[in-house]
């Protein structure tokens, strides 16, 4: 088994707010991330696919296919967007880095026709990242 | 289960030297790290927490609480110190980055697992970079306990 990782970047804005909580509770839990005008990050996404090396090509998958899939399924949806207002799933789900990582997994896993999705790693900044391996790990 | 990792930095001096070995053995085992005056590193610490996403907050752990705990328990203790001279546990234990990694795991585990507010994450891994080229990881667990039982590391 070989693990191949491709990196992609996107920029987006968001804010953290749970309508079930009072304004005071929202401010206490989310701090400056609760500013309703939003703030932004340059996210770095790492998608890791696990698979076997194809004996004909010596490759796990065609990188062009992975790049196109990432652009179509993820980057077009989130790049240069206000996540809370422009990405439907985040109208009701707080767009924390944790939730974005899980959502990207859910977008990619069923569309991957080569190899098996192993990990989504999402950097919100160089000093903070989230890993998600799907529900079964 | 989601894994959240945050990076921190601190700078410290150390000297690798074991009193139980002769001067020649120390020089042979530790090389230039045995220099009696010590030397320093800019360490990069990665703290990884594992847990479910809290349905109310969308978060695995409160980052403000994490920063506060790491600041208090680790950075204040180790940053700009000479590990051998300034840190009690390293008066008798060689402050290799391996031992420092285990020390940090043990210092943080209880404090972080106690958590704050509506979180149920636990400390999964400590990864410590001594330089861009050297890093060490420790996840506790059975292997860590065995090393402690065998006296390889201080419990």
PDB file of C-alpha atoms in Angstrom:
ATOM      1  CA  UNK A   1       0.000   0.000   0.000  1.00  0.00           C
ATOM      2  CA  UNK A   2       1.302   3.432  -0.973  1.00  0.00           C
ATOM      3  CA  UNK A   3      -0.019   6.754   0.278  1.00  0.00           C
ATOM      4  CA  UNK A   4      -0.050   9.667  -2.108  1.00  0.00           C
ATOM      5  CA  UNK A   5      -0.718  13.204  -0.887  1.00  0.00           C
ATOM      6  CA  UNK A   6      -1.665  16.203  -2.961  1.00  0.00           C
ATOM      7  CA  UNK A   7      -1.754  19.714  -1.570  1.00  0.00           C
ATOM      8  CA  UNK A   8      -4.075  22.528  -2.639  1.00  0.00           C
ATOM      9  CA  UNK A   9      -4.771  25.968  -1.244  1.00  0.00           C
ATOM     10  CA  UNK A  10      -7.904  28.036  -0.950  1.00  0.00           C
ATOM     11  CA  UNK A  11      -8.877  31.272   0.724  1.00  0.00           C
ATOM     12  CA  UNK A  12     -12.193  31.768   2.447  1.00  0.00           C
ATOM     13  CA  UNK A  13     -13.900  33.735   5.168  1.00  0.00           C
ATOM     14  CA  UNK A  14     -16.097  32.496   7.994  1.00  0.00           C
ATOM     15  CA  UNK A  15     -17.322  33.208  11.478  1.00  0.00           C
ATOM     16  CA  UNK A  16     -18.359  30.977  14.339  1.00  0.00           C
ATOM     17  CA  UNK A  17     -21.860  31.313  15.673  1.00  0.00           C
ATOM     18  CA  UNK A  18     -24.417  28.883  17.072  1.00  0.00           C
ATOM     19  CA  UNK A  19     -27.978  30.308  16.888  1.00  0.00           C
ATOM     20  CA  UNK A  20     -29.028  27.969  19.724  1.00  0.00           C
ATOM     21  CA  UNK A  21     -26.759  29.887  22.110  1.00  0.00           C
ATOM     22  CA  UNK A  22     -27.209  33.377  23.506  1.00  0.00           C
ATOM     23  CA  UNK A  23     -25.032  36.236  22.149  1.00  0.00           C
ATOM     24  CA  UNK A  24     -23.079  36.168  25.430  1.00  0.00           C
ATOM     25  CA  UNK A  25     -22.458  32.419  25.196  1.00  0.00           C
ATOM     26  CA  UNK A  26     -21.401  32.742  21.560  1.00  0.00           C
ATOM     27  CA  UNK A  27     -18.904  35.463  22.470  1.00  0.00           C
ATOM     28  CA  UNK A  28     -17.567  33.463  25.410  1.00  0.00           C
ATOM     29  CA  UNK A  29     -17.087  30.226  23.451  1.00  0.00           C
ATOM     30  CA  UNK A  30     -15.942  31.582  20.112  1.00  0.00           C
ATOM     31  CA  UNK A  31     -14.191  34.825  21.141  1.00  0.00           C
ATOM     32  CA  UNK A  32     -13.081  36.990  18.231  1.00  0.00           C
ATOM     33  CA  UNK A  33     -14.115  34.246  15.773  1.00  0.00           C
ATOM     34  CA  UNK A  34     -17.718  35.241  16.606  1.00  0.00           C
ATOM     35  CA  UNK A  35     -17.443  38.605  14.760  1.00  0.00           C
ATOM     36  CA  UNK A  36     -20.472  38.385  12.395  1.00  0.00           C
ATOM     37  CA  UNK A  37     -18.676  40.210   9.584  1.00  0.00           C
ATOM     38  CA  UNK A  38     -16.383  37.237   9.316  1.00  0.00           C
ATOM     39  CA  UNK A  39     -12.625  36.898   8.973  1.00  0.00           C
ATOM     40  CA  UNK A  40     -10.496  34.900   6.569  1.00  0.00           C
ATOM     41  CA  UNK A  41      -7.774  32.314   6.253  1.00  0.00           C
ATOM     42  CA  UNK A  42      -5.508  30.886   3.616  1.00  0.00           C
ATOM     43  CA  UNK A  43      -6.290  27.222   4.040  1.00  0.00           C
ATOM     44  CA  UNK A  44      -3.969  24.463   2.909  1.00  0.00           C
ATOM     45  CA  UNK A  45      -5.645  21.182   2.110  1.00  0.00           C
ATOM     46  CA  UNK A  46      -3.779  17.881   1.943  1.00  0.00           C
ATOM     47  CA  UNK A  47      -5.629  14.948   0.427  1.00  0.00           C
ATOM     48  CA  UNK A  48      -4.046  11.537   0.976  1.00  0.00           C
ATOM     49  CA  UNK A  49      -5.112   8.598  -1.173  1.00  0.00           C
ATOM     50  CA  UNK A  50      -4.084   5.026  -0.368  1.00  0.00           C
ATOM     51  CA  UNK A  51      -3.685   2.466  -3.120  1.00  0.00           C
ATOM     52  CA  UNK A  52      -1.530  -0.072  -4.912  1.00  0.00           C
ATOM     53  CA  UNK A  53       1.048   0.815  -7.526  1.00  0.00           C
ATOM     54  CA  UNK A  54      -0.277   0.060 -10.997  1.00  0.00           C
ATOM     55  CA  UNK A  55       2.371  -2.211 -12.610  1.00  0.00           C
ATOM     56  CA  UNK A  56       1.886  -0.638 -16.040  1.00  0.00           C
ATOM     57  CA  UNK A  57       2.222   3.005 -15.035  1.00  0.00           C
ATOM     58  CA  UNK A  58       4.182   2.739 -11.775  1.00  0.00           C
ATOM     59  CA  UNK A  59       1.646   5.159 -10.312  1.00  0.00           C
ATOM     60  CA  UNK A  60      -1.108   4.919  -7.694  1.00  0.00           C
ATOM     61  CA  UNK A  61      -3.373   7.197  -9.668  1.00  0.00           C
ATOM     62  CA  UNK A  62      -3.330   9.803 -12.394  1.00  0.00           C
ATOM     63  CA  UNK A  63      -2.471  13.067 -10.650  1.00  0.00           C
ATOM     64  CA  UNK A  64      -4.372  15.058 -13.257  1.00  0.00           C
ATOM     65  CA  UNK A  65      -7.553  13.186 -12.290  1.00  0.00           C
ATOM     66  CA  UNK A  66      -7.019  13.953  -8.610  1.00  0.00           C
ATOM     67  CA  UNK A  67      -6.261  17.600  -9.339  1.00  0.00           C
ATOM     68  CA  UNK A  68      -9.425  17.952 -11.466  1.00  0.00           C
ATOM     69  CA  UNK A  69     -11.528  16.217  -8.831  1.00  0.00           C
ATOM     70  CA  UNK A  70     -10.198  18.531  -6.120  1.00  0.00           C
ATOM     71  CA  UNK A  71     -10.881  21.602  -8.226  1.00  0.00           C
ATOM     72  CA  UNK A  72     -14.374  20.509  -9.198  1.00  0.00           C
ATOM     73  CA  UNK A  73     -15.623  19.107  -5.896  1.00  0.00           C
ATOM     74  CA  UNK A  74     -13.850  21.292  -3.343  1.00  0.00           C
ATOM     75  CA  UNK A  75     -12.058  24.386  -4.595  1.00  0.00           C
ATOM     76  CA  UNK A  76     -14.879  25.671  -6.790  1.00  0.00           C
ATOM     77  CA  UNK A  77     -17.201  25.344  -3.825  1.00  0.00           C
ATOM     78  CA  UNK A  78     -15.096  27.049  -1.144  1.00  0.00           C
ATOM     79  CA  UNK A  79     -12.350  29.172  -2.731  1.00  0.00           C
ATOM     80  CA  UNK A  80     -12.931  32.918  -2.271  1.00  0.00           C
ATOM     81  CA  UNK A  81     -16.241  32.296  -0.522  1.00  0.00           C
ATOM     82  CA  UNK A  82     -17.843  33.405   2.722  1.00  0.00           C
ATOM     83  CA  UNK A  83     -18.417  29.859   3.979  1.00  0.00           C
ATOM     84  CA  UNK A  84     -21.391  30.615   6.254  1.00  0.00           C
ATOM     85  CA  UNK A  85     -23.315  32.452   3.538  1.00  0.00           C
ATOM     86  CA  UNK A  86     -22.222  30.818   0.284  1.00  0.00           C
ATOM     87  CA  UNK A  87     -21.697  27.131   1.048  1.00  0.00           C
ATOM     88  CA  UNK A  88     -25.098  25.554   1.759  1.00  0.00           C
ATOM     89  CA  UNK A  89     -23.928  22.968   4.299  1.00  0.00           C
ATOM     90  CA  UNK A  90     -22.464  25.730   6.475  1.00  0.00           C
ATOM     91  CA  UNK A  91     -25.734  27.618   6.673  1.00  0.00           C
ATOM     92  CA  UNK A  92     -26.622  25.269   9.528  1.00  0.00           C
ATOM     93  CA  UNK A  93     -23.257  23.828  10.499  1.00  0.00           C
ATOM     94  CA  UNK A  94     -20.521  25.989  12.045  1.00  0.00           C
ATOM     95  CA  UNK A  95     -17.624  26.189   9.543  1.00  0.00           C
ATOM     96  CA  UNK A  96     -14.888  25.318  12.024  1.00  0.00           C
ATOM     97  CA  UNK A  97     -11.763  23.789  10.548  1.00  0.00           C
ATOM     98  CA  UNK A  98     -12.917  20.487  12.061  1.00  0.00           C
ATOM     99  CA  UNK A  99     -16.273  20.617  10.269  1.00  0.00           C
ATOM    100  CA  UNK A 100     -14.719  21.790   6.989  1.00  0.00           C
ATOM    101  CA  UNK A 101     -12.312  18.824   7.045  1.00  0.00           C
ATOM    102  CA  UNK A 102     -15.187  16.380   7.598  1.00  0.00           C
ATOM    103  CA  UNK A 103     -17.227  18.052   4.854  1.00  0.00           C
ATOM    104  CA  UNK A 104     -14.339  17.822   2.371  1.00  0.00           C
ATOM    105  CA  UNK A 105     -14.040  14.119   3.212  1.00  0.00           C
ATOM    106  CA  UNK A 106     -17.763  13.663   2.564  1.00  0.00           C
ATOM    107  CA  UNK A 107     -17.481  15.484  -0.763  1.00  0.00           C
ATOM    108  CA  UNK A 108     -14.467  13.539  -2.006  1.00  0.00           C
ATOM    109  CA  UNK A 109     -14.866  10.003  -0.653  1.00  0.00           C
ATOM    110  CA  UNK A 110     -17.833   8.986  -2.838  1.00  0.00           C
ATOM    111  CA  UNK A 111     -16.333  10.623  -5.958  1.00  0.00           C
ATOM    112  CA  UNK A 112     -12.938   8.957  -5.780  1.00  0.00           C
ATOM    113  CA  UNK A 113     -12.823   6.274  -8.480  1.00  0.00           C
ATOM    114  CA  UNK A 114      -9.132   5.481  -7.932  1.00  0.00           C
ATOM    115  CA  UNK A 115      -7.541   4.273  -4.696  1.00  0.00           C
ATOM    116  CA  UNK A 116      -9.164   4.899  -1.325  1.00  0.00           C
ATOM    117  CA  UNK A 117      -9.371   8.190   0.522  1.00  0.00           C
ATOM    118  CA  UNK A 118      -7.110   7.829   3.561  1.00  0.00           C
ATOM    119  CA  UNK A 119      -6.854  11.235   5.182  1.00  0.00           C
ATOM    120  CA  UNK A 120      -7.945  14.834   4.910  1.00  0.00           C
ATOM    121  CA  UNK A 121      -5.543  17.255   6.549  1.00  0.00           C
ATOM    122  CA  UNK A 122      -6.651  20.877   6.627  1.00  0.00           C
ATOM    123  CA  UNK A 123      -4.377  23.705   7.781  1.00  0.00           C
ATOM    124  CA  UNK A 124      -6.145  26.853   8.915  1.00  0.00           C
ATOM    125  CA  UNK A 125      -2.707  28.402   9.495  1.00  0.00           C
ATOM    126  CA  UNK A 126       0.815  26.955   9.564  1.00  0.00           C
ATOM    127  CA  UNK A 127       0.364  26.367  13.305  1.00  0.00           C
ATOM    128  CA  UNK A 128      -3.066  24.735  13.335  1.00  0.00           C
ATOM    129  CA  UNK A 129      -4.374  21.768  11.436  1.00  0.00           C
ATOM    130  CA  UNK A 130      -7.015  19.069  11.616  1.00  0.00           C
ATOM    131  CA  UNK A 131      -6.826  15.432  10.463  1.00  0.00           C
ATOM    132  CA  UNK A 132      -9.846  13.308   9.577  1.00  0.00           C
ATOM    133  CA  UNK A 133      -9.732   9.640   8.562  1.00  0.00           C
ATOM    134  CA  UNK A 134     -13.428   9.013   8.047  1.00  0.00           C
ATOM    135  CA  UNK A 135     -15.844   7.557  10.534  1.00  0.00           C
ATOM    136  CA  UNK A 136     -14.259   4.178  10.947  1.00  0.00           C
ATOM    137  CA  UNK A 137     -10.882   5.143  12.320  1.00  0.00           C
TER     138      UNK A 137
ATOM    139  CA  UNK B   1     -12.986  11.154  15.601  1.00  0.00           C
ATOM    140  CA  UNK B   2     -11.032  14.217  14.460  1.00  0.00           C
ATOM    141  CA  UNK B   3      -7.389  14.990  15.217  1.00  0.00           C
ATOM    142  CA  UNK B   4      -6.472  18.595  15.921  1.00  0.00           C
ATOM    143  CA  UNK B   5      -2.842  19.705  15.970  1.00  0.00           C
ATOM    144  CA  UNK B   6      -1.380  22.979  17.166  1.00  0.00           C
ATOM    145  CA  UNK B   7       2.258  24.092  16.913  1.00  0.00           C
ATOM    146  CA  UNK B   8       4.255  25.984  19.534  1.00  0.00           C
ATOM    147  CA  UNK B   9       7.860  27.095  19.797  1.00  0.00           C
ATOM    148  CA  UNK B  10      10.371  27.392  22.579  1.00  0.00           C
ATOM    149  CA  UNK B  11      14.118  27.784  22.840  1.00  0.00           C
ATOM    150  CA  UNK B  12      16.293  26.031  25.387  1.00  0.00           C
ATOM    151  CA  UNK B  13      19.837  24.925  26.086  1.00  0.00           C
ATOM    152  CA  UNK B  14      20.945  21.449  27.067  1.00  0.00           C
ATOM    153  CA  UNK B  15      23.920  19.159  27.379  1.00  0.00           C
ATOM    154  CA  UNK B  16      23.758  15.438  26.734  1.00  0.00           C
ATOM    155  CA  UNK B  17      25.787  13.776  29.453  1.00  0.00           C
ATOM    156  CA  UNK B  18      25.287  10.713  31.621  1.00  0.00           C
ATOM    157  CA  UNK B  19      27.143  10.649  34.940  1.00  0.00           C
ATOM    158  CA  UNK B  20      27.077   6.841  34.901  1.00  0.00           C
ATOM    159  CA  UNK B  21      29.377   6.807  31.862  1.00  0.00           C
ATOM    160  CA  UNK B  22      33.063   7.739  31.707  1.00  0.00           C
ATOM    161  CA  UNK B  23      34.181  10.961  30.035  1.00  0.00           C
ATOM    162  CA  UNK B  24      35.363   8.988  27.022  1.00  0.00           C
ATOM    163  CA  UNK B  25      32.082   7.072  26.765  1.00  0.00           C
ATOM    164  CA  UNK B  26      30.072  10.287  27.024  1.00  0.00           C
ATOM    165  CA  UNK B  27      32.192  11.880  24.302  1.00  0.00           C
ATOM    166  CA  UNK B  28      31.739   8.782  22.155  1.00  0.00           C
ATOM    167  CA  UNK B  29      27.955   8.449  22.671  1.00  0.00           C
ATOM    168  CA  UNK B  30      26.943  12.102  22.537  1.00  0.00           C
ATOM    169  CA  UNK B  31      29.673  13.663  20.354  1.00  0.00           C
ATOM    170  CA  UNK B  32      29.492  17.436  20.188  1.00  0.00           C
ATOM    171  CA  UNK B  33      26.245  17.382  22.198  1.00  0.00           C
ATOM    172  CA  UNK B  34      28.460  16.479  25.173  1.00  0.00           C
ATOM    173  CA  UNK B  35      30.207  19.886  25.140  1.00  0.00           C
ATOM    174  CA  UNK B  36      30.232  20.820  28.864  1.00  0.00           C
ATOM    175  CA  UNK B  37      29.046  24.364  28.179  1.00  0.00           C
ATOM    176  CA  UNK B  38      25.858  23.124  26.502  1.00  0.00           C
ATOM    177  CA  UNK B  39      24.215  24.297  23.320  1.00  0.00           C
ATOM    178  CA  UNK B  40      20.689  25.285  22.314  1.00  0.00           C
ATOM    179  CA  UNK B  41      17.817  24.614  19.945  1.00  0.00           C
ATOM    180  CA  UNK B  42      14.659  26.287  18.723  1.00  0.00           C
ATOM    181  CA  UNK B  43      12.216  23.482  19.459  1.00  0.00           C
ATOM    182  CA  UNK B  44       8.914  23.163  17.611  1.00  0.00           C
ATOM    183  CA  UNK B  45       6.253  21.377  19.605  1.00  0.00           C
ATOM    184  CA  UNK B  46       3.158  19.830  18.017  1.00  0.00           C
ATOM    185  CA  UNK B  47       0.322  18.882  20.355  1.00  0.00           C
ATOM    186  CA  UNK B  48      -2.334  16.599  18.825  1.00  0.00           C
ATOM    187  CA  UNK B  49      -5.737  16.113  20.452  1.00  0.00           C
ATOM    188  CA  UNK B  50      -8.238  13.471  19.357  1.00  0.00           C
ATOM    189  CA  UNK B  51     -11.959  13.625  19.910  1.00  0.00           C
ATOM    190  CA  UNK B  52     -15.404  13.940  18.399  1.00  0.00           C
ATOM    191  CA  UNK B  53     -16.633  17.261  17.087  1.00  0.00           C
ATOM    192  CA  UNK B  54     -18.808  18.859  19.746  1.00  0.00           C
ATOM    193  CA  UNK B  55     -22.255  19.300  18.191  1.00  0.00           C
ATOM    194  CA  UNK B  56     -22.851  22.648  19.866  1.00  0.00           C
ATOM    195  CA  UNK B  57     -19.536  24.335  19.092  1.00  0.00           C
ATOM    196  CA  UNK B  58     -18.337  22.512  15.963  1.00  0.00           C
ATOM    197  CA  UNK B  59     -14.949  22.235  17.675  1.00  0.00           C
ATOM    198  CA  UNK B  60     -12.858  19.383  19.042  1.00  0.00           C
ATOM    199  CA  UNK B  61     -11.261  21.484  21.778  1.00  0.00           C
ATOM    200  CA  UNK B  62     -11.256  25.073  22.997  1.00  0.00           C
ATOM    201  CA  UNK B  63      -8.089  26.530  21.441  1.00  0.00           C
ATOM    202  CA  UNK B  64      -7.873  29.331  23.978  1.00  0.00           C
ATOM    203  CA  UNK B  65      -7.853  26.755  26.788  1.00  0.00           C
ATOM    204  CA  UNK B  66      -5.268  24.666  24.901  1.00  0.00           C
ATOM    205  CA  UNK B  67      -2.978  27.682  24.440  1.00  0.00           C
ATOM    206  CA  UNK B  68      -3.335  28.604  28.093  1.00  0.00           C
ATOM    207  CA  UNK B  69      -2.489  25.087  29.287  1.00  0.00           C
ATOM    208  CA  UNK B  70       0.514  24.699  26.983  1.00  0.00           C
ATOM    209  CA  UNK B  71       1.751  28.179  27.884  1.00  0.00           C
ATOM    210  CA  UNK B  72       1.492  27.484  31.612  1.00  0.00           C
ATOM    211  CA  UNK B  73       2.647  23.862  31.737  1.00  0.00           C
ATOM    212  CA  UNK B  74       5.271  23.781  28.984  1.00  0.00           C
ATOM    213  CA  UNK B  75       6.420  27.120  27.593  1.00  0.00           C
ATOM    214  CA  UNK B  76       6.797  28.858  30.952  1.00  0.00           C
ATOM    215  CA  UNK B  77       8.662  25.829  32.275  1.00  0.00           C
ATOM    216  CA  UNK B  78      11.067  25.248  29.385  1.00  0.00           C
ATOM    217  CA  UNK B  79      11.378  28.409  27.262  1.00  0.00           C
ATOM    218  CA  UNK B  80      14.733  30.178  27.619  1.00  0.00           C
ATOM    219  CA  UNK B  81      16.006  27.737  30.210  1.00  0.00           C
ATOM    220  CA  UNK B  82      19.007  25.460  30.439  1.00  0.00           C
ATOM    221  CA  UNK B  83      17.185  22.128  30.704  1.00  0.00           C
ATOM    222  CA  UNK B  84      19.902  20.367  32.737  1.00  0.00           C
ATOM    223  CA  UNK B  85      20.275  23.197  35.228  1.00  0.00           C
ATOM    224  CA  UNK B  86      16.853  24.815  35.421  1.00  0.00           C
ATOM    225  CA  UNK B  87      14.417  21.883  35.163  1.00  0.00           C
ATOM    226  CA  UNK B  88      14.204  19.586  38.178  1.00  0.00           C
ATOM    227  CA  UNK B  89      13.479  16.364  36.268  1.00  0.00           C
ATOM    228  CA  UNK B  90      16.524  16.783  34.050  1.00  0.00           C
ATOM    229  CA  UNK B  91      18.992  17.084  36.895  1.00  0.00           C
ATOM    230  CA  UNK B  92      19.146  13.281  36.900  1.00  0.00           C
ATOM    231  CA  UNK B  93      17.820  12.422  33.450  1.00  0.00           C
ATOM    232  CA  UNK B  94      19.578  13.221  30.177  1.00  0.00           C
ATOM    233  CA  UNK B  95      17.530  15.932  28.405  1.00  0.00           C
ATOM    234  CA  UNK B  96      17.541  14.309  25.010  1.00  0.00           C
ATOM    235  CA  UNK B  97      14.669  15.346  22.797  1.00  0.00           C
ATOM    236  CA  UNK B  98      13.259  11.829  23.289  1.00  0.00           C
ATOM    237  CA  UNK B  99      13.097  12.330  27.064  1.00  0.00           C
ATOM    238  CA  UNK B 100      11.788  15.876  26.660  1.00  0.00           C
ATOM    239  CA  UNK B 101       9.025  14.593  24.381  1.00  0.00           C
ATOM    240  CA  UNK B 102       7.905  12.068  27.030  1.00  0.00           C
ATOM    241  CA  UNK B 103       8.151  14.672  29.792  1.00  0.00           C
ATOM    242  CA  UNK B 104       5.899  17.050  27.829  1.00  0.00           C
ATOM    243  CA  UNK B 105       3.374  14.276  27.141  1.00  0.00           C
ATOM    244  CA  UNK B 106       3.199  13.409  30.849  1.00  0.00           C
ATOM    245  CA  UNK B 107       2.902  17.062  31.889  1.00  0.00           C
ATOM    246  CA  UNK B 108       0.070  17.740  29.463  1.00  0.00           C
ATOM    247  CA  UNK B 109      -1.962  14.541  29.527  1.00  0.00           C
ATOM    248  CA  UNK B 110      -3.918  14.990  32.728  1.00  0.00           C
ATOM    249  CA  UNK B 111      -4.282  18.735  32.319  1.00  0.00           C
ATOM    250  CA  UNK B 112      -5.596  18.490  28.758  1.00  0.00           C
ATOM    251  CA  UNK B 113      -7.733  15.397  29.244  1.00  0.00           C
ATOM    252  CA  UNK B 114      -9.524  17.223  32.065  1.00  0.00           C
ATOM    253  CA  UNK B 115     -10.472  19.646  29.316  1.00  0.00           C
ATOM    254  CA  UNK B 116     -12.587  22.710  29.748  1.00  0.00           C
ATOM    255  CA  UNK B 117     -16.275  23.158  29.119  1.00  0.00           C
ATOM    256  CA  UNK B 118     -18.167  20.890  26.734  1.00  0.00           C
ATOM    257  CA  UNK B 119     -15.219  18.968  25.276  1.00  0.00           C
ATOM    258  CA  UNK B 120     -14.255  15.326  25.426  1.00  0.00           C
ATOM    259  CA  UNK B 121     -10.980  15.258  23.514  1.00  0.00           C
ATOM    260  CA  UNK B 122      -7.841  13.581  24.801  1.00  0.00           C
ATOM    261  CA  UNK B 123      -4.115  14.029  24.202  1.00  0.00           C
ATOM    262  CA  UNK B 124      -3.159  11.781  21.294  1.00  0.00           C
ATOM    263  CA  UNK B 125       0.423  12.632  20.438  1.00  0.00           C
ATOM    264  CA  UNK B 126       3.355  14.881  21.190  1.00  0.00           C
ATOM    265  CA  UNK B 127       5.719  15.578  18.329  1.00  0.00           C
ATOM    266  CA  UNK B 128       8.860  17.552  19.070  1.00  0.00           C
ATOM    267  CA  UNK B 129      11.233  18.942  16.440  1.00  0.00           C
ATOM    268  CA  UNK B 130      14.730  19.600  17.690  1.00  0.00           C
ATOM    269  CA  UNK B 131      15.809  20.891  14.261  1.00  0.00           C
ATOM    270  CA  UNK B 132      14.266  20.824  10.798  1.00  0.00           C
ATOM    271  CA  UNK B 133      15.894  17.420  10.344  1.00  0.00           C
ATOM    272  CA  UNK B 134      15.166  15.716  13.688  1.00  0.00           C
ATOM    273  CA  UNK B 135      11.799  15.082  15.242  1.00  0.00           C
ATOM    274  CA  UNK B 136      10.426  12.688  17.857  1.00  0.00           C
ATOM    275  CA  UNK B 137       6.901  11.477  18.526  1.00  0.00           C
ATOM    276  CA  UNK B 138       5.372   9.935  21.630  1.00  0.00           C
ATOM    277  CA  UNK B 139       1.841   8.658  22.098  1.00  0.00           C
ATOM    278  CA  UNK B 140       2.093   7.173  25.595  1.00  0.00           C
ATOM    279  CA  UNK B 141       0.097   4.005  25.871  1.00  0.00           C
ATOM    280  CA  UNK B 142       1.382   0.473  26.348  1.00  0.00           C
ATOM    281  CA  UNK B 143       4.770   1.036  24.831  1.00  0.00           C
ATOM    282  CA  UNK B 144       5.378   4.055  27.017  1.00  0.00           C
ATOM    283  CA  UNK B 145       4.253   2.163  30.103  1.00  0.00           C
ATOM    284  CA  UNK B 146       6.569  -0.744  29.254  1.00  0.00           C
ATOM    285  CA  UNK B 147       9.533   1.567  28.884  1.00  0.00           C
ATOM    286  CA  UNK B 148       8.673   3.050  32.264  1.00  0.00           C
ATOM    287  CA  UNK B 149       8.291  -0.390  33.852  1.00  0.00           C
ATOM    288  CA  UNK B 150      11.679  -1.406  32.486  1.00  0.00           C
ATOM    289  CA  UNK B 151      13.233   1.741  33.897  1.00  0.00           C
ATOM    290  CA  UNK B 152      14.211   3.003  30.439  1.00  0.00           C
ATOM    291  CA  UNK B 153      12.387   6.211  31.132  1.00  0.00           C
ATOM    292  CA  UNK B 154      11.395   7.884  34.326  1.00  0.00           C
ATOM    293  CA  UNK B 155       7.739   7.332  35.218  1.00  0.00           C
TER     294      UNK B 155
END
